[in-house]
Short mmCIF file of C-alpha atoms (C1' of nucleotides) in Angstrom, two decimals:
data_model
loop_
_atom_site.label_atom_id
_atom_site.label_comp_id
_atom_site.label_asym_id
_atom_site.label_seq_id
_atom_site.Cartn_x
_atom_site.Cartn_y
_atom_site.Cartn_z
CA MET J 13 139.96 259.16 12.85
CA LYS J 14 137.74 259.65 10.32
CA ASP J 15 139.35 256.66 8.27
CA THR J 16 139.43 254.26 11.21
CA ASP J 17 135.55 254.92 11.49
CA ASP J 18 134.85 254.47 8.07
CA LYS J 19 136.85 250.94 8.17
CA LEU J 20 134.70 249.92 10.55
CA THR J 21 131.27 251.23 9.54
CA SER J 22 132.35 249.44 5.85
CA ARG J 23 132.31 246.37 8.00
CA ASN J 24 129.36 246.62 9.69
CA ILE J 25 130.71 247.53 13.24
CA LYS J 26 129.78 250.42 15.05
CA PRO J 27 132.79 252.91 15.72
CA THR J 28 132.76 253.49 19.38
CA ALA J 29 135.38 254.77 20.60
CA MET J 30 136.90 251.56 21.69
CA ARG J 31 136.82 249.97 18.62
CA GLU J 32 138.65 252.52 17.08
CA LEU J 33 141.59 252.38 19.45
CA VAL J 34 141.93 248.72 18.69
CA LEU J 35 141.64 249.10 15.36
CA ASP J 36 144.47 252.11 15.52
CA ILE J 37 146.37 249.14 17.42
CA LEU J 38 145.73 247.03 14.77
CA THR J 39 146.47 248.95 11.89
CA GLU J 40 150.27 249.89 13.62
CA GLN J 41 151.58 245.98 14.01
CA LYS J 42 153.68 244.48 11.66
CA MET J 43 152.89 241.13 13.12
CA ALA J 44 149.85 239.47 14.20
CA ILE J 45 149.11 240.05 18.09
CA SER J 46 147.39 238.01 20.64
CA LEU J 47 144.63 239.16 23.07
CA SER J 48 147.81 239.60 25.53
CA ASP J 49 149.76 241.64 23.55
CA LEU J 50 147.05 243.60 22.50
CA GLU J 51 146.45 243.94 25.89
CA GLN J 52 149.53 244.95 27.09
CA LYS J 53 148.77 248.03 24.63
CA PHE J 54 146.48 249.16 27.09
CA HIS J 55 147.49 250.76 30.28
CA LYS J 56 144.25 250.09 31.95
CA SER J 57 141.93 248.14 30.24
CA ASP J 58 140.03 244.94 30.35
CA ARG J 59 140.51 241.43 28.91
CA VAL J 60 136.86 240.71 28.02
CA THR J 61 136.40 243.89 26.21
CA LEU J 62 139.34 243.37 23.76
CA TYR J 63 137.86 239.96 23.82
CA ARG J 64 134.93 240.46 22.72
CA THR J 65 136.06 243.29 20.14
CA LEU J 66 138.63 241.52 18.35
CA LYS J 67 135.67 238.65 18.24
CA THR J 68 133.53 241.21 16.54
CA PHE J 69 136.35 242.03 13.96
CA GLU J 70 136.42 238.47 13.26
CA GLU J 71 133.34 238.13 12.14
CA LYS J 72 132.88 241.01 10.06
CA LYS J 73 136.01 239.94 8.58
CA LEU J 74 138.45 242.75 9.49
CA ILE J 75 141.10 240.71 10.91
CA HIS J 76 141.69 237.29 10.73
CA SER J 77 142.52 235.13 13.53
CA ILE J 78 145.99 232.56 13.54
CA ASP J 79 146.71 229.66 15.47
CA ASP J 80 150.27 229.65 15.39
CA GLY J 81 150.83 226.61 18.04
CA THR J 82 152.39 228.71 20.72
CA GLY J 83 149.31 228.53 22.83
CA ALA J 84 147.70 231.83 22.54
CA VAL J 85 145.70 232.50 18.91
CA LYS J 86 146.80 235.47 17.05
CA TYR J 87 144.93 238.88 14.95
CA ALA J 88 146.26 240.11 11.82
CA LEU J 89 144.09 243.15 9.84
CA CYS J 90 142.16 241.77 6.36
CA LYS J 91 142.39 243.08 3.50
CA GLU J 92 140.30 245.21 2.38
CA THR J 93 137.98 243.92 0.60
CA CYS J 94 138.68 240.06 2.08
CA GLN J 95 135.76 238.07 2.65
CA CYS J 96 138.25 234.75 4.33
CA HIS J 97 137.20 232.57 1.64
CA PRO J 98 139.53 229.64 1.11
CA GLU J 99 141.05 230.96 -1.88
CA GLU J 100 142.22 234.25 -0.47
CA LEU J 101 143.92 233.05 2.00
CA HIS J 102 148.21 233.52 3.13
CA VAL J 103 150.65 231.42 4.72
CA HIS J 104 151.77 232.37 8.06
CA PHE J 105 155.29 232.36 9.53
CA LEU J 106 156.23 231.76 13.18
CA CYS J 107 159.21 232.14 13.86
CA LEU J 108 161.41 230.27 16.61
CA LYS J 109 163.66 232.86 17.39
CA CYS J 110 162.54 235.61 17.34
CA GLN J 111 158.75 234.33 18.20
CA HIS J 112 156.91 236.87 15.71
CA THR J 113 154.27 235.76 13.53
CA PHE J 114 153.79 237.02 10.03
CA CYS J 115 151.01 236.72 7.87
CA LEU J 116 153.11 236.32 4.71
CA SER J 117 149.64 237.92 2.79
CA ASP J 118 151.42 237.82 -0.69
CA ILE J 119 151.75 233.60 -0.67
CA PRO J 120 148.84 231.84 -1.28
CA ILE J 121 148.05 229.01 0.35
CA PRO J 122 148.10 226.33 -2.58
CA SER J 123 145.43 224.20 -3.43
CA ILE J 124 145.14 221.01 -2.26
CA ASN J 125 143.17 217.93 -3.37
CA LEU J 126 141.05 216.33 -1.20
CA PRO J 127 140.05 213.28 -1.41
CA VAL J 128 136.66 212.63 -2.95
CA ASN J 129 133.62 213.75 -1.48
CA PHE J 130 135.90 216.04 1.18
CA SER J 131 134.39 219.87 1.09
CA VAL J 132 136.59 223.17 2.23
CA GLU J 133 135.26 225.67 4.22
CA ASN J 134 139.24 227.60 5.81
CA ILE J 135 142.53 226.15 5.87
CA ASN J 136 145.56 226.92 8.23
CA MET J 137 148.50 227.38 7.42
CA VAL J 138 151.61 227.77 9.52
CA VAL J 139 155.34 227.58 8.74
CA LYS J 140 157.02 227.62 11.81
CA GLY J 141 161.34 228.59 11.47
CA VAL J 142 163.31 231.43 11.44
CA CYS J 143 162.77 234.81 10.20
CA SER J 144 165.05 236.88 8.18
CA ASN J 145 165.90 239.07 10.97
CA CYS J 146 166.96 236.08 13.40
CA LYS J 147 169.34 234.51 10.23
CA ASP J 148 172.64 235.23 10.72
CA MET G 9 152.95 192.81 22.98
CA LYS G 10 155.54 191.69 21.20
CA ASP G 11 154.77 194.01 18.63
CA THR G 12 154.11 197.00 20.94
CA ASP G 13 157.42 196.69 22.48
CA ASP G 14 159.67 196.70 19.20
CA LYS G 15 157.82 200.18 17.76
CA LEU G 16 158.31 201.29 21.59
CA THR G 17 162.36 200.02 21.32
CA SER G 18 163.43 201.17 18.52
CA ARG G 19 162.76 205.13 19.09
CA ASN G 20 164.54 204.46 22.35
CA ILE G 21 161.39 204.70 24.69
CA LYS G 22 162.02 202.26 27.09
CA PRO G 23 158.69 199.77 26.83
CA THR G 24 156.43 200.12 30.06
CA ALA G 25 153.26 198.73 30.57
CA MET G 26 151.48 202.70 30.94
CA ARG G 27 153.53 203.08 27.67
CA GLU G 28 151.75 199.76 25.72
CA LEU G 29 148.56 200.46 26.68
CA VAL G 30 148.80 203.86 25.17
CA LEU G 31 151.16 203.25 21.78
CA ASP G 32 148.22 200.18 21.68
CA ILE G 33 144.96 202.46 21.69
CA LEU G 34 146.96 204.77 19.74
CA THR G 35 147.41 202.39 16.93
CA GLU G 36 143.79 201.38 16.59
CA GLN G 37 142.45 204.92 16.38
CA LYS G 38 140.91 205.94 12.90
CA MET G 39 141.90 208.90 13.90
CA ALA G 40 143.90 211.93 15.79
CA ILE G 41 143.11 211.97 19.31
CA SER G 42 143.63 214.43 22.14
CA LEU G 43 145.45 214.06 25.43
CA SER G 44 141.58 214.32 27.16
CA ASP G 45 140.07 211.86 24.44
CA LEU G 46 143.16 209.11 25.77
CA GLU G 47 142.55 209.60 29.29
CA GLN G 48 138.40 209.31 28.41
CA LYS G 49 139.48 205.42 26.87
CA PHE G 50 140.80 204.48 30.43
CA HIS G 51 138.37 203.61 33.26
CA LYS G 52 140.67 205.23 36.26
CA SER G 53 143.81 207.06 34.99
CA ASP G 54 146.49 209.90 35.25
CA ARG G 55 145.77 213.20 33.01
CA VAL G 56 150.21 213.95 34.14
CA THR G 57 151.09 210.03 33.28
CA LEU G 58 149.55 210.39 30.14
CA TYR G 59 150.33 214.12 29.38
CA ARG G 60 154.56 213.42 29.81
CA THR G 61 153.99 210.25 27.63
CA LEU G 62 152.39 211.35 24.90
CA LYS G 63 155.45 214.59 25.09
CA THR G 64 157.95 211.30 24.94
CA PHE G 65 156.28 209.82 22.25
CA GLU G 66 156.15 212.99 20.11
CA GLU G 67 159.61 214.01 21.34
CA LYS G 68 161.50 210.25 19.94
CA LYS G 69 158.84 210.35 16.62
CA LEU G 70 156.75 207.58 17.24
CA ILE G 71 153.30 209.89 17.17
CA HIS G 72 153.25 213.65 15.75
CA SER G 73 150.22 216.31 17.58
CA ILE G 74 147.69 218.62 14.94
CA ASP G 75 147.17 221.65 16.47
CA ASP G 76 143.66 221.92 14.48
CA GLY G 77 142.41 225.04 16.44
CA THR G 78 139.81 222.98 18.57
CA GLY G 79 141.67 224.52 20.97
CA ALA G 80 143.25 220.78 22.29
CA VAL G 81 146.59 219.74 20.85
CA LYS G 82 145.35 216.01 18.61
CA TYR G 83 148.00 212.78 18.50
CA ALA G 84 148.53 210.35 15.60
CA LEU G 85 151.53 208.02 15.09
CA CYS G 86 154.06 208.35 12.87
CA LYS G 87 154.86 206.26 9.84
CA GLU G 88 157.92 204.06 10.99
CA THR G 89 160.83 205.24 9.37
CA CYS G 90 159.37 209.31 9.98
CA GLN G 91 161.49 211.46 10.94
CA CYS G 92 158.73 214.57 10.80
CA HIS G 93 161.35 217.16 8.80
CA PRO G 94 159.17 219.01 7.34
CA GLU G 95 159.18 217.06 3.32
CA GLU G 96 157.76 214.73 5.41
CA LEU G 97 154.75 216.27 6.52
CA HIS G 98 151.26 215.78 5.22
CA VAL G 99 147.75 217.50 5.57
CA HIS G 100 145.48 216.89 8.05
CA PHE G 101 141.96 217.65 8.18
CA LEU G 102 139.18 219.00 10.40
CA CYS G 103 135.58 217.78 9.91
CA LEU G 104 133.39 220.39 11.37
CA LYS G 105 129.88 218.59 11.55
CA CYS G 106 132.12 215.16 12.94
CA GLN G 107 134.88 217.39 14.76
CA HIS G 108 136.91 214.76 13.91
CA THR G 109 140.76 215.29 13.18
CA PHE G 110 142.17 213.39 9.94
CA CYS G 111 145.77 212.23 9.02
CA LEU G 112 145.33 212.76 5.03
CA SER G 113 149.26 211.12 4.55
CA ASP G 114 149.22 210.65 1.13
CA ILE G 115 148.89 213.93 0.70
CA PRO G 116 152.26 216.14 1.02
CA ILE G 117 152.39 219.35 2.65
CA PRO G 118 153.19 221.87 -0.42
CA SER G 119 156.61 223.13 -0.50
CA ILE G 120 156.33 227.03 0.06
CA ASN G 121 158.23 229.58 -2.00
CA LEU G 122 159.06 231.61 1.58
CA PRO G 123 160.66 235.15 0.99
CA VAL G 124 165.30 235.37 1.42
CA ASN G 125 166.55 234.32 4.02
CA PHE G 126 163.46 232.25 5.83
CA SER G 127 163.91 228.80 7.16
CA VAL G 128 161.79 226.11 7.75
CA GLU G 129 161.48 223.99 10.43
CA ASN G 130 158.05 222.58 10.44
CA ILE G 131 155.10 222.81 9.17
CA ASN G 132 151.26 222.84 10.67
CA MET G 133 148.97 222.69 7.41
CA VAL G 134 145.28 222.28 7.99
CA VAL G 135 142.56 222.08 6.13
CA LYS G 136 138.98 222.40 7.76
CA GLY G 137 135.76 221.53 6.12
CA VAL G 138 133.16 218.73 5.77
CA CYS G 139 134.48 215.01 5.44
CA SER G 140 132.92 212.03 2.85
CA ASN G 141 130.98 210.20 5.95
CA CYS G 142 129.24 213.54 7.10
CA LYS G 143 128.95 214.73 3.77
CA ASP G 144 124.64 213.63 2.13
"C1'" DA Z 13 113.07 262.98 27.66
"C1'" DA Z 14 111.61 257.15 27.61
"C1'" DG Z 15 112.48 253.14 26.98
"C1'" DT Z 16 115.18 249.78 23.65
"C1'" DT Z 17 119.21 248.09 21.99
"C1'" DT Z 18 124.16 247.69 22.12
"C1'" DA Z 19 128.63 247.90 24.27
"C1'" DT Z 20 132.14 247.98 28.32
"C1'" DG Z 21 133.87 246.25 33.27
"C1'" DC Z 22 133.81 243.49 36.38
"C1'" DA Z 23 133.51 238.60 39.27
"C1'" DA Z 24 133.99 234.36 38.28
"C1'" DC Z 25 134.79 229.88 35.61
"C1'" DT Z 26 136.46 225.79 32.43
"C1'" DG Z 27 139.63 223.49 30.58
"C1'" DA Z 28 144.82 222.06 28.49
"C1'" DG Z 29 148.97 222.60 29.54
"C1'" DT Z 30 151.91 222.40 33.14
"C1'" DT Z 31 156.06 221.87 37.00
"C1'" DG Z 32 157.50 220.22 41.87
"C1'" DC Z 33 157.27 216.20 44.51
"C1'" DA Z 34 157.48 212.13 46.96
"C1'" DA Z 35 155.91 206.97 45.84
"C1'" DA Z 36 156.69 202.89 42.92
"C1'" DC Z 37 159.11 200.86 40.12
"C1'" DT Z 38 163.04 199.31 36.10
"C1'" DA Z 39 167.70 198.45 35.49
"C1'" DA Z 40 172.36 197.85 36.93
"C1'" DT Z 41 176.18 196.42 40.13
"C1'" DC Z 42 178.22 193.72 43.64
"C1'" DG X 10 169.30 188.57 45.36
"C1'" DA X 11 170.17 192.93 48.23
"C1'" DT X 12 171.94 198.01 47.42
"C1'" DT X 13 172.20 201.91 44.95
"C1'" DA X 14 171.59 204.53 40.67
"C1'" DG X 15 168.07 206.74 37.25
"C1'" DT X 16 163.83 206.25 35.28
"C1'" DT X 17 158.23 206.63 35.58
"C1'" DT X 18 153.88 207.14 37.94
"C1'" DG X 19 150.23 209.55 40.40
"C1'" DC X 20 148.78 213.64 42.87
"C1'" DA X 21 148.58 218.04 44.29
"C1'" DA X 22 148.44 222.24 42.12
"C1'" DC X 23 149.30 226.40 39.78
"C1'" DT X 24 148.93 229.42 35.28
"C1'" DC X 25 147.10 231.14 31.45
"C1'" DA X 26 144.04 231.40 27.26
"C1'" DG X 27 139.47 231.54 26.37
"C1'" DT X 28 134.71 231.67 28.19
"C1'" DT X 29 129.69 232.68 30.19
"C1'" DG X 30 126.91 236.35 33.09
"C1'" DC X 31 125.05 239.50 34.73
"C1'" DA X 32 125.03 244.77 35.82
"C1'" DT X 33 126.20 249.43 34.73
"C1'" DA X 34 126.76 252.21 31.14
"C1'" DA X 35 126.64 254.39 26.33
"C1'" DA X 36 124.13 255.00 22.20
"C1'" DC X 37 120.91 254.93 19.61
"C1'" DT X 38 114.91 255.46 18.29
"C1'" DT X 39 110.52 257.35 18.71
#
DNA sequence: AAGTTTATGCAACTGAGTTGCAAACTAATC
DNA sequence: GATTAGTTTGCAACTCAGTTGCATAAACTT
């Protein structure tokens, strides 16, 4: 738990039992998960608490949210030092077969030449297709 | 109405009074609009009909949908010949001040080098920031 | 230990998206 | 132009994600 605690405190999040649990679950995931997904990892849980936990984590940039168009926002861990600035963001991939959403952490979002006087704060880029697992 | 009718029939959509009206409204818009926005352009209207009209239009590629993360999917007209293939897609912009969502029709979505054995079918790319109108 | 702040759990609500069904409309055939 | 078949429209009702308010429980302060 020491490790988990450190991750929380280093992001200025008070380490409660609930939060440690949620962070551990998020750490285990190979893919992004939604609030409902998270809920189902618990035998007994309160959606609202999980919801607020995710919100807190996102605010403190411990996790980032991905709107992949499936109707439920998904969440995945940020890298240690991530501040979620536009230059740090990566592409996400939604597999239309297995419905899993991945971080393509190695693929940065290409920079865009916006029209004059437009400024960027955030970018959401989701590629939809078929992942290597589902390709046969 | 001739013009509107032609646009519908050329996309294999039967031109009903309702559909002509919706297409006309969509044509007038400078920005993408949601189902709720559309609903409010009518004095008396049925959400479900408008919903289904938008679905039909999208299926026939007369319009495309944009998930800008605001919770409501927005819609905008496609170009005449658009088939909504990945290479044809453009970037969208959500202004965090005026909350308007624009097509940046001149800015194609940059192509991405996906990991091996990943294939693309669609891409949603939304840049969020402040538009030139709201910048002061 | 008392008091203050913060987190949790429950109930309840909103709003987008959706489905089923019956009535209205359109198109096709005789 | 009446009959039928297929399509579109309108209404009711539902699901599900996200959200708020409030009361209790836990953690932190002095």
